[in-house]
Coordinates of N, CA, C and O in Angstrom, one line a residue:
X413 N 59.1 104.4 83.7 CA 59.7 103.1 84.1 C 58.7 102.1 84.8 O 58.8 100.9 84.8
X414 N 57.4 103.1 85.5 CA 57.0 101.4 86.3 C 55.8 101.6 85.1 O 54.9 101.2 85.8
X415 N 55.5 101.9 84.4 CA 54.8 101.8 83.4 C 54.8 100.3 82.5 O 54.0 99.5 82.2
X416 N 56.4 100.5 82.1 CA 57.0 99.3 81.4 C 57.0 98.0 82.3 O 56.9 96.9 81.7
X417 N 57.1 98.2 83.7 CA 57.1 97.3 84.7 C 55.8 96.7 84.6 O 55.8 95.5 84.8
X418 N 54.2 97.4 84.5 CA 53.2 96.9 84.1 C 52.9 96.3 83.6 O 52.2 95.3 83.9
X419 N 53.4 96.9 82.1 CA 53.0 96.3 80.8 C 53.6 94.7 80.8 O 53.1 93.6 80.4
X420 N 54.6 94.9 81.4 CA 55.5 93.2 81.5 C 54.3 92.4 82.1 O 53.6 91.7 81.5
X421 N 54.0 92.9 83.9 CA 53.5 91.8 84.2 C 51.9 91.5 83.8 O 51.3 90.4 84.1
X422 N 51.3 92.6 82.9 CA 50.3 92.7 82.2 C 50.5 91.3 81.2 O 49.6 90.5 80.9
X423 N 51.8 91.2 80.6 CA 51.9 90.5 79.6 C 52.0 88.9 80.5 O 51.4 88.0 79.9
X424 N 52.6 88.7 81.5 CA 52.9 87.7 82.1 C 51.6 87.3 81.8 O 51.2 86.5 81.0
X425 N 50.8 88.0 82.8 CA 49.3 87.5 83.5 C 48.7 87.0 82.3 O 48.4 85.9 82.3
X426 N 48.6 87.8 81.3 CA 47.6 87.1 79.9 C 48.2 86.0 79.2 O 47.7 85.0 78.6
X427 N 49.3 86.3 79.2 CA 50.0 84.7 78.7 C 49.9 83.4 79.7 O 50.1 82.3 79.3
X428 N 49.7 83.7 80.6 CA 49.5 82.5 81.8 C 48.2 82.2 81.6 O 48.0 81.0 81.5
X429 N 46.9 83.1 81.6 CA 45.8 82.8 80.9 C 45.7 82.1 79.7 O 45.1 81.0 79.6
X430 N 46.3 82.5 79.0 CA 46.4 81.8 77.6 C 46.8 80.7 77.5 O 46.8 80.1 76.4
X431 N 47.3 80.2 78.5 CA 48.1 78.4 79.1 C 49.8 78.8 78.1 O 50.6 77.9 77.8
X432 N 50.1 80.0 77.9 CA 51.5 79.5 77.6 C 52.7 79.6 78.7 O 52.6 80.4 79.6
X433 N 53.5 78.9 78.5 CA 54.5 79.0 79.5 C 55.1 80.1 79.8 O 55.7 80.7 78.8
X434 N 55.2 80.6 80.8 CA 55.9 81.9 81.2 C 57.1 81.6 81.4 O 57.9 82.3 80.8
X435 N 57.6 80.6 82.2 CA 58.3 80.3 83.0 C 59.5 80.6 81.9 O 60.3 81.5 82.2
X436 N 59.6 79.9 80.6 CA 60.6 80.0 78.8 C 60.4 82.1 78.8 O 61.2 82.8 78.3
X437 N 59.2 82.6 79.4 CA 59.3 83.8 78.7 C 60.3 84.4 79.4 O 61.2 84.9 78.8
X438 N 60.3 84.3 80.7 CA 60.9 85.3 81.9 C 62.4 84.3 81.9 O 63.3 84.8 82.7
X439 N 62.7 83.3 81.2 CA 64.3 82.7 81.0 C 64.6 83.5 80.3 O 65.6 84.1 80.7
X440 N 64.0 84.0 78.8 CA 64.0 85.1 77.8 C 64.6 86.3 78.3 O 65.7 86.8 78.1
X441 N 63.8 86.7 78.8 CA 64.0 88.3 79.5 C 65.2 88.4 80.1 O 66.0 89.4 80.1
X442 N 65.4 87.1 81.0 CA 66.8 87.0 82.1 C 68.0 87.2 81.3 O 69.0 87.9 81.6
X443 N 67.8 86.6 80.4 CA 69.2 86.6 79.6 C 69.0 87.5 78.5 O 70.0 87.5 77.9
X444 N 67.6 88.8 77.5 CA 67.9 89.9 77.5 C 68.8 90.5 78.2 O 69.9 90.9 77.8
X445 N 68.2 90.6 79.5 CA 69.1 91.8 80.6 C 70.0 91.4 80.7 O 70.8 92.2 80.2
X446 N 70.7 90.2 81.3 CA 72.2 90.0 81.4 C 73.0 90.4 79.9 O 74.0 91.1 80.0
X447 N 72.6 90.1 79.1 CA 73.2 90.6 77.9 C 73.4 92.0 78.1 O 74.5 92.5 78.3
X448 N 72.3 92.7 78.1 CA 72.8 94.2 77.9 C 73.1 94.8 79.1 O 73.4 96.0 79.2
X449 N 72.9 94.2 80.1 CA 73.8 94.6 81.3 C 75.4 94.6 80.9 O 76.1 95.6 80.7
X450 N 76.1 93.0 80.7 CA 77.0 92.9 79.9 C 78.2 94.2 78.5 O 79.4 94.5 78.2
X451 N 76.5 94.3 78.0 CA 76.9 95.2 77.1 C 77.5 96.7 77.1 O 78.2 97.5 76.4
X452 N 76.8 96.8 78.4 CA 77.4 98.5 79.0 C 77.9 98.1 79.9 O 77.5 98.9 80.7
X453 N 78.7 97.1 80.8 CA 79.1 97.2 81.8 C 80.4 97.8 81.8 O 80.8 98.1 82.9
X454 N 81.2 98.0 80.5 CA 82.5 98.7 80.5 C 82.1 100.4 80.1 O 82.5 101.6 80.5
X455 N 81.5 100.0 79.5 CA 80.7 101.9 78.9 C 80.8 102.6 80.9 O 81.5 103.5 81.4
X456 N 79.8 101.6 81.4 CA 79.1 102.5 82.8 C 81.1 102.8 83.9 O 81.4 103.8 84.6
X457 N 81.6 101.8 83.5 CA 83.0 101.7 84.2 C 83.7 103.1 83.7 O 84.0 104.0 84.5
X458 N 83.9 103.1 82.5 CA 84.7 104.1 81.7 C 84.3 105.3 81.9 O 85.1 106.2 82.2
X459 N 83.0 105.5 81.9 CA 81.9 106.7 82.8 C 82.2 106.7 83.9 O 82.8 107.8 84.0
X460 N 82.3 106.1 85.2 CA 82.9 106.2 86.6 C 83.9 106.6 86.7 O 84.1 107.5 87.5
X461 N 84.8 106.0 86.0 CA 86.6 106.1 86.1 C 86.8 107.6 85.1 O 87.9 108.1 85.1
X462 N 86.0 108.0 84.6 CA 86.0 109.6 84.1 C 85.3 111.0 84.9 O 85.5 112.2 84.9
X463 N 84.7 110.3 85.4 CA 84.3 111.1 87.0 C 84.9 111.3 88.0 O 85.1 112.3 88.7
X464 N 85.4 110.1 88.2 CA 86.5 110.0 89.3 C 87.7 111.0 89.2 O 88.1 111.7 90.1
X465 N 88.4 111.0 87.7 CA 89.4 111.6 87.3 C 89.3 113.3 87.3 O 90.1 114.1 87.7
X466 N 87.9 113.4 86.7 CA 87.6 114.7 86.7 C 87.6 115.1 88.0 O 88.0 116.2 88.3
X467 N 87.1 114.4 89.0 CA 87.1 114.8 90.1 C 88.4 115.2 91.1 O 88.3 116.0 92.0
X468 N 89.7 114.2 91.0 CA 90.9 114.1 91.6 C 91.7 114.6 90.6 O 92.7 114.8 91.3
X469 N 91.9 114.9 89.6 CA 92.6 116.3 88.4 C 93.6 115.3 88.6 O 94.1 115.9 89.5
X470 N 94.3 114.2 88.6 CA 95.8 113.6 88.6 C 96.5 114.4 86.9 O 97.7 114.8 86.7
X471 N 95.9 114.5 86.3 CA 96.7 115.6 85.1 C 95.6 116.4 84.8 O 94.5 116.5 85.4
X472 N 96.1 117.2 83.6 CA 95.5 118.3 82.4 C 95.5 118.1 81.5 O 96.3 117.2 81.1
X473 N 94.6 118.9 80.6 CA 95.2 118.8 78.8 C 96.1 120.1 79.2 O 96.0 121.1 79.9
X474 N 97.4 119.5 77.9 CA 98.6 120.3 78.0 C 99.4 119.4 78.9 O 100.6 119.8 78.9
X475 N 99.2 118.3 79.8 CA 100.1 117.5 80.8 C 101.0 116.7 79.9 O 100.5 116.0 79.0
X476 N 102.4 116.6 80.2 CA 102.8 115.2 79.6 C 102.5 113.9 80.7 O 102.6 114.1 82.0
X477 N 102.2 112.9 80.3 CA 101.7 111.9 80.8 C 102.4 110.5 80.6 O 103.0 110.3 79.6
X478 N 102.3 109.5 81.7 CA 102.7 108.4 81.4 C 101.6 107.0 82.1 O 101.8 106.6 83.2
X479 N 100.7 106.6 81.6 CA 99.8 105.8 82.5 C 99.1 104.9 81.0 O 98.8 105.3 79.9
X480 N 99.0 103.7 81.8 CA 98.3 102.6 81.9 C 99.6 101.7 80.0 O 99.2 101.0 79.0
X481 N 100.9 102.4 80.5 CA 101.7 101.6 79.8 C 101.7 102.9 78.1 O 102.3 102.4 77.1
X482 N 101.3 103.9 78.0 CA 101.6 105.1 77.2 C 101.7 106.2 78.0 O 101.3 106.6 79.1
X483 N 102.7 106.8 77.1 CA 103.2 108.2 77.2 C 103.0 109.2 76.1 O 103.1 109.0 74.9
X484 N 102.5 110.5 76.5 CA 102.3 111.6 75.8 C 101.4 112.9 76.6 O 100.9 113.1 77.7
X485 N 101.4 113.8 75.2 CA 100.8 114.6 75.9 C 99.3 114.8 76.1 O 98.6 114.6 75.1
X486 N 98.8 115.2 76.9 CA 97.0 115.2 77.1 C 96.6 116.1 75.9 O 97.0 117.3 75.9
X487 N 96.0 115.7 75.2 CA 94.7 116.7 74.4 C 93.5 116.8 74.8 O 92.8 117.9 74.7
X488 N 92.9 115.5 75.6 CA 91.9 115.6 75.9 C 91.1 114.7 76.7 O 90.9 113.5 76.4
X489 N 90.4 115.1 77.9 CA 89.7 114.0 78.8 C 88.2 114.5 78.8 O 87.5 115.5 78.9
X490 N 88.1 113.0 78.5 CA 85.6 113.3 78.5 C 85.7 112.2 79.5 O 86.6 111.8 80.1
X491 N 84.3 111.6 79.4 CA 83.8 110.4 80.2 C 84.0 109.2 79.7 O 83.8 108.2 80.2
X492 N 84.5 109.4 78.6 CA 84.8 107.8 78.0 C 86.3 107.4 78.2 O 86.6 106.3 78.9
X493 N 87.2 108.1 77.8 CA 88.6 108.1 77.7 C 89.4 109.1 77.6 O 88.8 110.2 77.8
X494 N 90.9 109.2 77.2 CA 91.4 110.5 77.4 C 92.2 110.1 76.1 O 92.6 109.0 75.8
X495 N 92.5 111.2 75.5 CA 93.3 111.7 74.3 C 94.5 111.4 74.3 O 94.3 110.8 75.4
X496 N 95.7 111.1 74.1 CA 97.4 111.3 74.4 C 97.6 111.5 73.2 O 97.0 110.7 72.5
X497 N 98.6 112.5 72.6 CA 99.4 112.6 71.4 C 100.9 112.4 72.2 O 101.4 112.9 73.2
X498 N 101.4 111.3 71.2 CA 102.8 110.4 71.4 C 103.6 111.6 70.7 O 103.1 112.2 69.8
X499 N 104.8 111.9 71.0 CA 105.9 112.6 71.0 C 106.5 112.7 69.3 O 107.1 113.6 68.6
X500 N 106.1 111.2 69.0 CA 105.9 110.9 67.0 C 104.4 111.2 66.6 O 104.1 110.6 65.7
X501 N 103.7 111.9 67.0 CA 102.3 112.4 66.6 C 101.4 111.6 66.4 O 100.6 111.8 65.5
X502 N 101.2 110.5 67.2 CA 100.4 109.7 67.3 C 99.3 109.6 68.0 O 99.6 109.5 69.2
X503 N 98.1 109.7 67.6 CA 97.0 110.2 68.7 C 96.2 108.5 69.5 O 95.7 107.6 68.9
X504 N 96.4 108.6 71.0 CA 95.8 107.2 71.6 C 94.7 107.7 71.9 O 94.6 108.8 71.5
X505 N 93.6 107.2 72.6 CA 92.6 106.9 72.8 C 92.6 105.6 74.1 O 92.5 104.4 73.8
X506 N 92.8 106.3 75.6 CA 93.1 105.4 76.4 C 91.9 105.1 77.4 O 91.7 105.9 78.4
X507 N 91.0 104.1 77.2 CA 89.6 103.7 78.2 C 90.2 104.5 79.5 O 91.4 104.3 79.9
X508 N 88.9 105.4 80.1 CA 89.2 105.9 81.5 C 89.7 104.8 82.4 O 90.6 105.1 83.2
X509 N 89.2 103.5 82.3 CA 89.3 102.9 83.6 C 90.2 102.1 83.5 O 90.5 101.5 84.5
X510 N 91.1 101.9 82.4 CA 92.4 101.4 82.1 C 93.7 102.4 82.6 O 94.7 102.1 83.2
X511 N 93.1 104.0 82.2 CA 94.2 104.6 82.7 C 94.4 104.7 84.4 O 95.5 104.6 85.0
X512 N 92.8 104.8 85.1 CA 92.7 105.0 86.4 C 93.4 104.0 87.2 O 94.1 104.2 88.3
X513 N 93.1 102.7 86.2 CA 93.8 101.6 87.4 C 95.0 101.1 87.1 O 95.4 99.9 87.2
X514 N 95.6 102.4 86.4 CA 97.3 102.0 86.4 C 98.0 102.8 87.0 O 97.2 103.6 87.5
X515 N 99.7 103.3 87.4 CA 100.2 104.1 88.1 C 100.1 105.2 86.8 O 100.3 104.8 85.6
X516 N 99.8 106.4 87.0 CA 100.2 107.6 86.5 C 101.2 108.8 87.0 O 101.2 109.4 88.1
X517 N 101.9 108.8 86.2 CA 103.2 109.5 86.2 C 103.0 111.2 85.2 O 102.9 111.3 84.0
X518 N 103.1 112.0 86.3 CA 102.8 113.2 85.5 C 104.3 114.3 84.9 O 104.8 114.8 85.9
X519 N 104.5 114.4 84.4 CA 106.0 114.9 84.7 C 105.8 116.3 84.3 O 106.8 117.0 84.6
X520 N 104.8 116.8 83.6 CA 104.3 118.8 83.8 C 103.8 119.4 84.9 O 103.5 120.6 85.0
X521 N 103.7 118.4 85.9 CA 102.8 119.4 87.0 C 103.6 120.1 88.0 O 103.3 121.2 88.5
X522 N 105.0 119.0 88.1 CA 106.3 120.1 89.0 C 106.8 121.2 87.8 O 106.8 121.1 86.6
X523 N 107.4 122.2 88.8 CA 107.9 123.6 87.9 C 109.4 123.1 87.6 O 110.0 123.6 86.6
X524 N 110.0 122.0 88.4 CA 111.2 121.3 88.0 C 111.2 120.1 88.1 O 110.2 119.4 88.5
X525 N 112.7 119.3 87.4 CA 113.0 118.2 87.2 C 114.2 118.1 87.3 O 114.9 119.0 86.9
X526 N 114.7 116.8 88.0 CA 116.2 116.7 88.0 C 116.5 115.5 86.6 O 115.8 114.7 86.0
X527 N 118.0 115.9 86.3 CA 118.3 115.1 85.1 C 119.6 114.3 86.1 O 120.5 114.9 86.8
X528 N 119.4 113.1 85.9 CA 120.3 112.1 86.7 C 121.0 111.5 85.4 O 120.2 111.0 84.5
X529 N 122.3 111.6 85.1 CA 123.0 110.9 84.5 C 124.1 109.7 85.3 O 124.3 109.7 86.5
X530 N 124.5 109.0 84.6 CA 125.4 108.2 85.1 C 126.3 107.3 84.4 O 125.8 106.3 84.0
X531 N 127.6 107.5 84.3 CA 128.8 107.0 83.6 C 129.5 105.7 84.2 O 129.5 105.5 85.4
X532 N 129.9 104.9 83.3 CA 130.2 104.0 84.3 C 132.0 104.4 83.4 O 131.8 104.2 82.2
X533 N 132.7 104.6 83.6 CA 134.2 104.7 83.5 C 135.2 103.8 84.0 O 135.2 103.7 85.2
X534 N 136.5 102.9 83.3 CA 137.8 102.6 83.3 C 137.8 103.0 84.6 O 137.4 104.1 85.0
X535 N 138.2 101.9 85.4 CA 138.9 101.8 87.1 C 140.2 102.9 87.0 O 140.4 103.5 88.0
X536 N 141.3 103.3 85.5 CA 142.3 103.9 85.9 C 142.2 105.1 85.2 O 143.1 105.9 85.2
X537 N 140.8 105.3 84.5 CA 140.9 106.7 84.7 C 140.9 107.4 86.2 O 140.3 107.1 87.2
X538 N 141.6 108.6 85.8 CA 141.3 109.8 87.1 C 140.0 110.6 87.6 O 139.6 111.6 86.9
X539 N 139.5 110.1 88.8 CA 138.5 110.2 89.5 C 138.6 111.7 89.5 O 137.6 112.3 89.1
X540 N 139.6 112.2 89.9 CA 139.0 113.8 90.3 C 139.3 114.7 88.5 O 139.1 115.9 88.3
X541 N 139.5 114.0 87.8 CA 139.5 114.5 86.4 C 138.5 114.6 85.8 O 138.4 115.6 85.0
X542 N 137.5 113.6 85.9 CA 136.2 113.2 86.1 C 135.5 114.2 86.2 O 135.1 114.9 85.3
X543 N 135.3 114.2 87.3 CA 134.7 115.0 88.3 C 134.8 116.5 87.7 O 133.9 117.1 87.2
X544 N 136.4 117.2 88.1 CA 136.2 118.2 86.9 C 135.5 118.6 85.8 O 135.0 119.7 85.7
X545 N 135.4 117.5 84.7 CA 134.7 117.5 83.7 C 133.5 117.6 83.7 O 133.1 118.6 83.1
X546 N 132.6 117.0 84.4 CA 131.5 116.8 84.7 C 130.9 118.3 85.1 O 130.1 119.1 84.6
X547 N 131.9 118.5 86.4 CA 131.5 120.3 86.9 C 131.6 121.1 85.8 O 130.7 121.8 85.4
X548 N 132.6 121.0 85.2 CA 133.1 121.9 83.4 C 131.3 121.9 83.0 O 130.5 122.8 83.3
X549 N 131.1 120.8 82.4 CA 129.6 120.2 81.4 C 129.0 121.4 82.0 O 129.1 122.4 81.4
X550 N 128.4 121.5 83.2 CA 127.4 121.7 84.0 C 127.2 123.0 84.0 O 126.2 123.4 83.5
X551 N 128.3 124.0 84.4 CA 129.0 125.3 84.0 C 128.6 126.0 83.3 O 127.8 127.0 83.5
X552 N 129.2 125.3 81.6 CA 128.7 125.5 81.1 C 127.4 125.9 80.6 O 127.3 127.0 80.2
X553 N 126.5 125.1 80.6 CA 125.1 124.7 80.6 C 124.5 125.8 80.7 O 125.2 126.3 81.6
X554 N 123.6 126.7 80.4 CA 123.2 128.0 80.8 C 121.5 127.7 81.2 O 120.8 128.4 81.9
X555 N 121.1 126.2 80.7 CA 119.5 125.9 81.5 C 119.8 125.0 82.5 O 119.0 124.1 82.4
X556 N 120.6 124.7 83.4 CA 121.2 124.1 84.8 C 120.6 125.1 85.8 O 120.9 126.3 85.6
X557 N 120.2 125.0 86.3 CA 119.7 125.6 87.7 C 120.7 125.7 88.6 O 120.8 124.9 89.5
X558 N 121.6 127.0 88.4 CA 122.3 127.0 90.0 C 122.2 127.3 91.1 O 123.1 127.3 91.9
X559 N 120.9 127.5 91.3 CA 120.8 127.9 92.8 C 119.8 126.4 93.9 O 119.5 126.4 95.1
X560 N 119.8 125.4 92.7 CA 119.3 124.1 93.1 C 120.6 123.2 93.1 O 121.7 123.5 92.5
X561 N 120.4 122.2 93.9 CA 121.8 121.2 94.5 C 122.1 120.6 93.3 O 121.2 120.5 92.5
X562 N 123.5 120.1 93.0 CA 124.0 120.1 91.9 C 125.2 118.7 92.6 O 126.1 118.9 93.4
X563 N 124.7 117.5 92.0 CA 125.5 116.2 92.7 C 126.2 116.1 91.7 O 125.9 116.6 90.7
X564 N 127.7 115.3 91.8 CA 128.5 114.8 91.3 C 129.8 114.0 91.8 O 131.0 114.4 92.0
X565 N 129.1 112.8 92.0 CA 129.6 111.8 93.0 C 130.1 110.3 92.6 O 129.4 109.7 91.8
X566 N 131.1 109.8 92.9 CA 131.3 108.0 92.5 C 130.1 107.8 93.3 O 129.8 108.5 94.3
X567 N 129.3 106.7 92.6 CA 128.6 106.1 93.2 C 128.3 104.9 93.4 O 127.4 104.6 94.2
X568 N 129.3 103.8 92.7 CA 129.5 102.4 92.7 C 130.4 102.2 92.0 O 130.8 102.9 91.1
X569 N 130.9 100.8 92.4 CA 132.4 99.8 91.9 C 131.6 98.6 91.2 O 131.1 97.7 91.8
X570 N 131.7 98.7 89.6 CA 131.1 97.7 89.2 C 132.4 96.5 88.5 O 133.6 96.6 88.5
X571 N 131.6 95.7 88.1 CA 132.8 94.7 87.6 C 133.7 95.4 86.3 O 134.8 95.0 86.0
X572 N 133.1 96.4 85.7 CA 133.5 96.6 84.0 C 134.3 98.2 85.0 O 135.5 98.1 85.1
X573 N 134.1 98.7 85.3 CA 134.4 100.1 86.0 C 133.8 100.9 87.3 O 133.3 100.3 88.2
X574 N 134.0 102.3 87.1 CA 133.3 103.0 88.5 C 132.1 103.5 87.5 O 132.1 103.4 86.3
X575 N 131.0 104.2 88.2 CA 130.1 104.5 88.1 C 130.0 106.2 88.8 O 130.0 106.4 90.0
X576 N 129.9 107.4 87.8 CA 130.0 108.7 88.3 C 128.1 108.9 88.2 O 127.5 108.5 87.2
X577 N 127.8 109.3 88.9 CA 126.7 109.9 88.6 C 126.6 111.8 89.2 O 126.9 112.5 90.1
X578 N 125.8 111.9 87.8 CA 125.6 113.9 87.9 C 124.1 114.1 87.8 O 123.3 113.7 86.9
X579 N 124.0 114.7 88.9 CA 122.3 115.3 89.0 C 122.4 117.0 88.9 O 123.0 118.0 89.4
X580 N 121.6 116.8 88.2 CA 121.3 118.8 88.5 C 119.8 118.8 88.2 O 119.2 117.8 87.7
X581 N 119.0 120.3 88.5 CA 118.3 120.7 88.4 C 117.6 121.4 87.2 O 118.4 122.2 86.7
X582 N 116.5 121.5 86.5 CA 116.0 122.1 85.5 C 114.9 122.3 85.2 O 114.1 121.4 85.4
X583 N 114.5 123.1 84.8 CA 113.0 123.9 84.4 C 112.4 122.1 84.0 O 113.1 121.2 83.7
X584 N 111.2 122.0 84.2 CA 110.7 121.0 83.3 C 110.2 121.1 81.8 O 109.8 120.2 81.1
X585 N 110.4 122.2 81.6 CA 110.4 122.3 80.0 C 111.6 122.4 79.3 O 111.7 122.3 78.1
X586 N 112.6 122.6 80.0 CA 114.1 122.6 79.4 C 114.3 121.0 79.5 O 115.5 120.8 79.2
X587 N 113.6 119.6 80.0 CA 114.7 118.9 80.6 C 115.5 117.6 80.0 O 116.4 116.9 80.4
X588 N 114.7 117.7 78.6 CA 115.3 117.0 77.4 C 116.5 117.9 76.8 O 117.5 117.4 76.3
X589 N 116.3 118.8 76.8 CA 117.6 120.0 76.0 C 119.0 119.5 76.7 O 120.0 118.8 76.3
X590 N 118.7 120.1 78.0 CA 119.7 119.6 79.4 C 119.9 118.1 79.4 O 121.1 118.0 79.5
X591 N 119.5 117.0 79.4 CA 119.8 115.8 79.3 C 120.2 115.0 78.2 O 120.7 113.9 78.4
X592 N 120.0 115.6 77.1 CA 120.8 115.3 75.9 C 121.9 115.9 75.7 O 122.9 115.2 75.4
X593 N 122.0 117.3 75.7 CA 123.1 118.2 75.7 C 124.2 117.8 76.6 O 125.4 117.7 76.2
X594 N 123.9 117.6 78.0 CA 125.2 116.6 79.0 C 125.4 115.3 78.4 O 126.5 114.8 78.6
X595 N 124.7 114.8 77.9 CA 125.3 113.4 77.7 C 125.9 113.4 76.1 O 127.0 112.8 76.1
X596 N 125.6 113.8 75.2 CA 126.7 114.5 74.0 C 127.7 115.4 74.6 O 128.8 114.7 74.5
X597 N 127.9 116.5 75.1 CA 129.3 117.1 75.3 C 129.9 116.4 76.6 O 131.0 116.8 76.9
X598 N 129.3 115.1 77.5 CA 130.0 114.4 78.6 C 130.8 113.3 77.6 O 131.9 113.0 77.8
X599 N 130.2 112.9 76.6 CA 131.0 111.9 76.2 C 132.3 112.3 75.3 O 133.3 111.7 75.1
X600 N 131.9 113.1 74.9 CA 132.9 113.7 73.8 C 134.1 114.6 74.7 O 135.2 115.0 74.2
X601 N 133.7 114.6 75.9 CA 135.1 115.8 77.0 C 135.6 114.2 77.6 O 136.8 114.2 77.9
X602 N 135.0 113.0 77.8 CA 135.7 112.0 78.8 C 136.4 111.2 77.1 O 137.4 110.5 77.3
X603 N 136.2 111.3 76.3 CA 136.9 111.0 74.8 C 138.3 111.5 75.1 O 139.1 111.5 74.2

């Protein structure tokens, strides 16, 4: 490196002898370097923000993920960017430092998840019939977690009706099975 630093001002000094203008040469060079400063300055970012990540683990490959406006699951994190396969098999390629400086949302790293549903129902239907049903669904369910809290409550008076909301608990790998499965047999038992 100060080798090259030599040869430069080696080159300065003899061109200044030679009566040519330095002053046009070293404008030259200024705006070389800003250029390729320029040129890697997202490279050197994407390298930082993949260090960083490696360093604070916020996911895995194998994580489902939600950050910098995609969702999917991790295949893979280097220094440049990270992998996501979209749930339709689509492979992203997300700049480290786009993902770092967005909120990320991990939803594999708890061993559970709760599934919040919420109905909004007819003022004259029967509230505690409701309610039954809902506990029925739940019952049922054989990936419901019963030994975790299990809500099922009015929770608002809206202008069109009431609003029941049902929470329960579930493996985080069951928690699409369970949340599709209550909301098909919830609508078809309040039918």
């Amino acid at each position: 490196k100060t080798i090259i630093i030599l040869y430069f001002i080696m080159i300065l000094i003899i061109a200044d002898m030679l009566s040519i203008p330095i002053t046009s040469l070293l404008a030259t060079f200024s705006v070389v370097g800003l250029a390729a400063s320029l040129a890697i300055q997202d490279a050197l970012a994407n390298l930082a923000s993949g260090i960083m990540m490696l360093a604070t683990h916020p996911f895995k490959v194998g994580d489902y993920i939600e950050g910098a406006g995609t969702s999917g699951t991790v295949r893979d994190i280097n220094f440049a960017h990270v992998v996501l396969v979209t749930v339709d098999n689509k492979i992203i390629h997300i700049p480290n430092k786009q993902i770092l400086n967005s909120t990320i949302t991990n939803y594999s790293e708890q061993p559970l998840r709760r599934v919040d549903l919420t109905f909004n129902l007819a003022y004259s239907a029967d509230a505690n019939k409701i309610k039954e049903i809902m506990n029925k669904a739940i019952e049922q369910h054989p990936k419901v977690l019963r030994d975790e809290p299990i809500f099922v409550r009015t929770t608002s008076y809206k202008e069109s009706g009431i609003d029941y909301t049902l929470r329960v608990w579930v493996k985080s790998s069951d928690y699409w099975d369970v949340y599709l499965d209550l909301l098909e047999n919830l609508k078809v038992d309040f039918d």
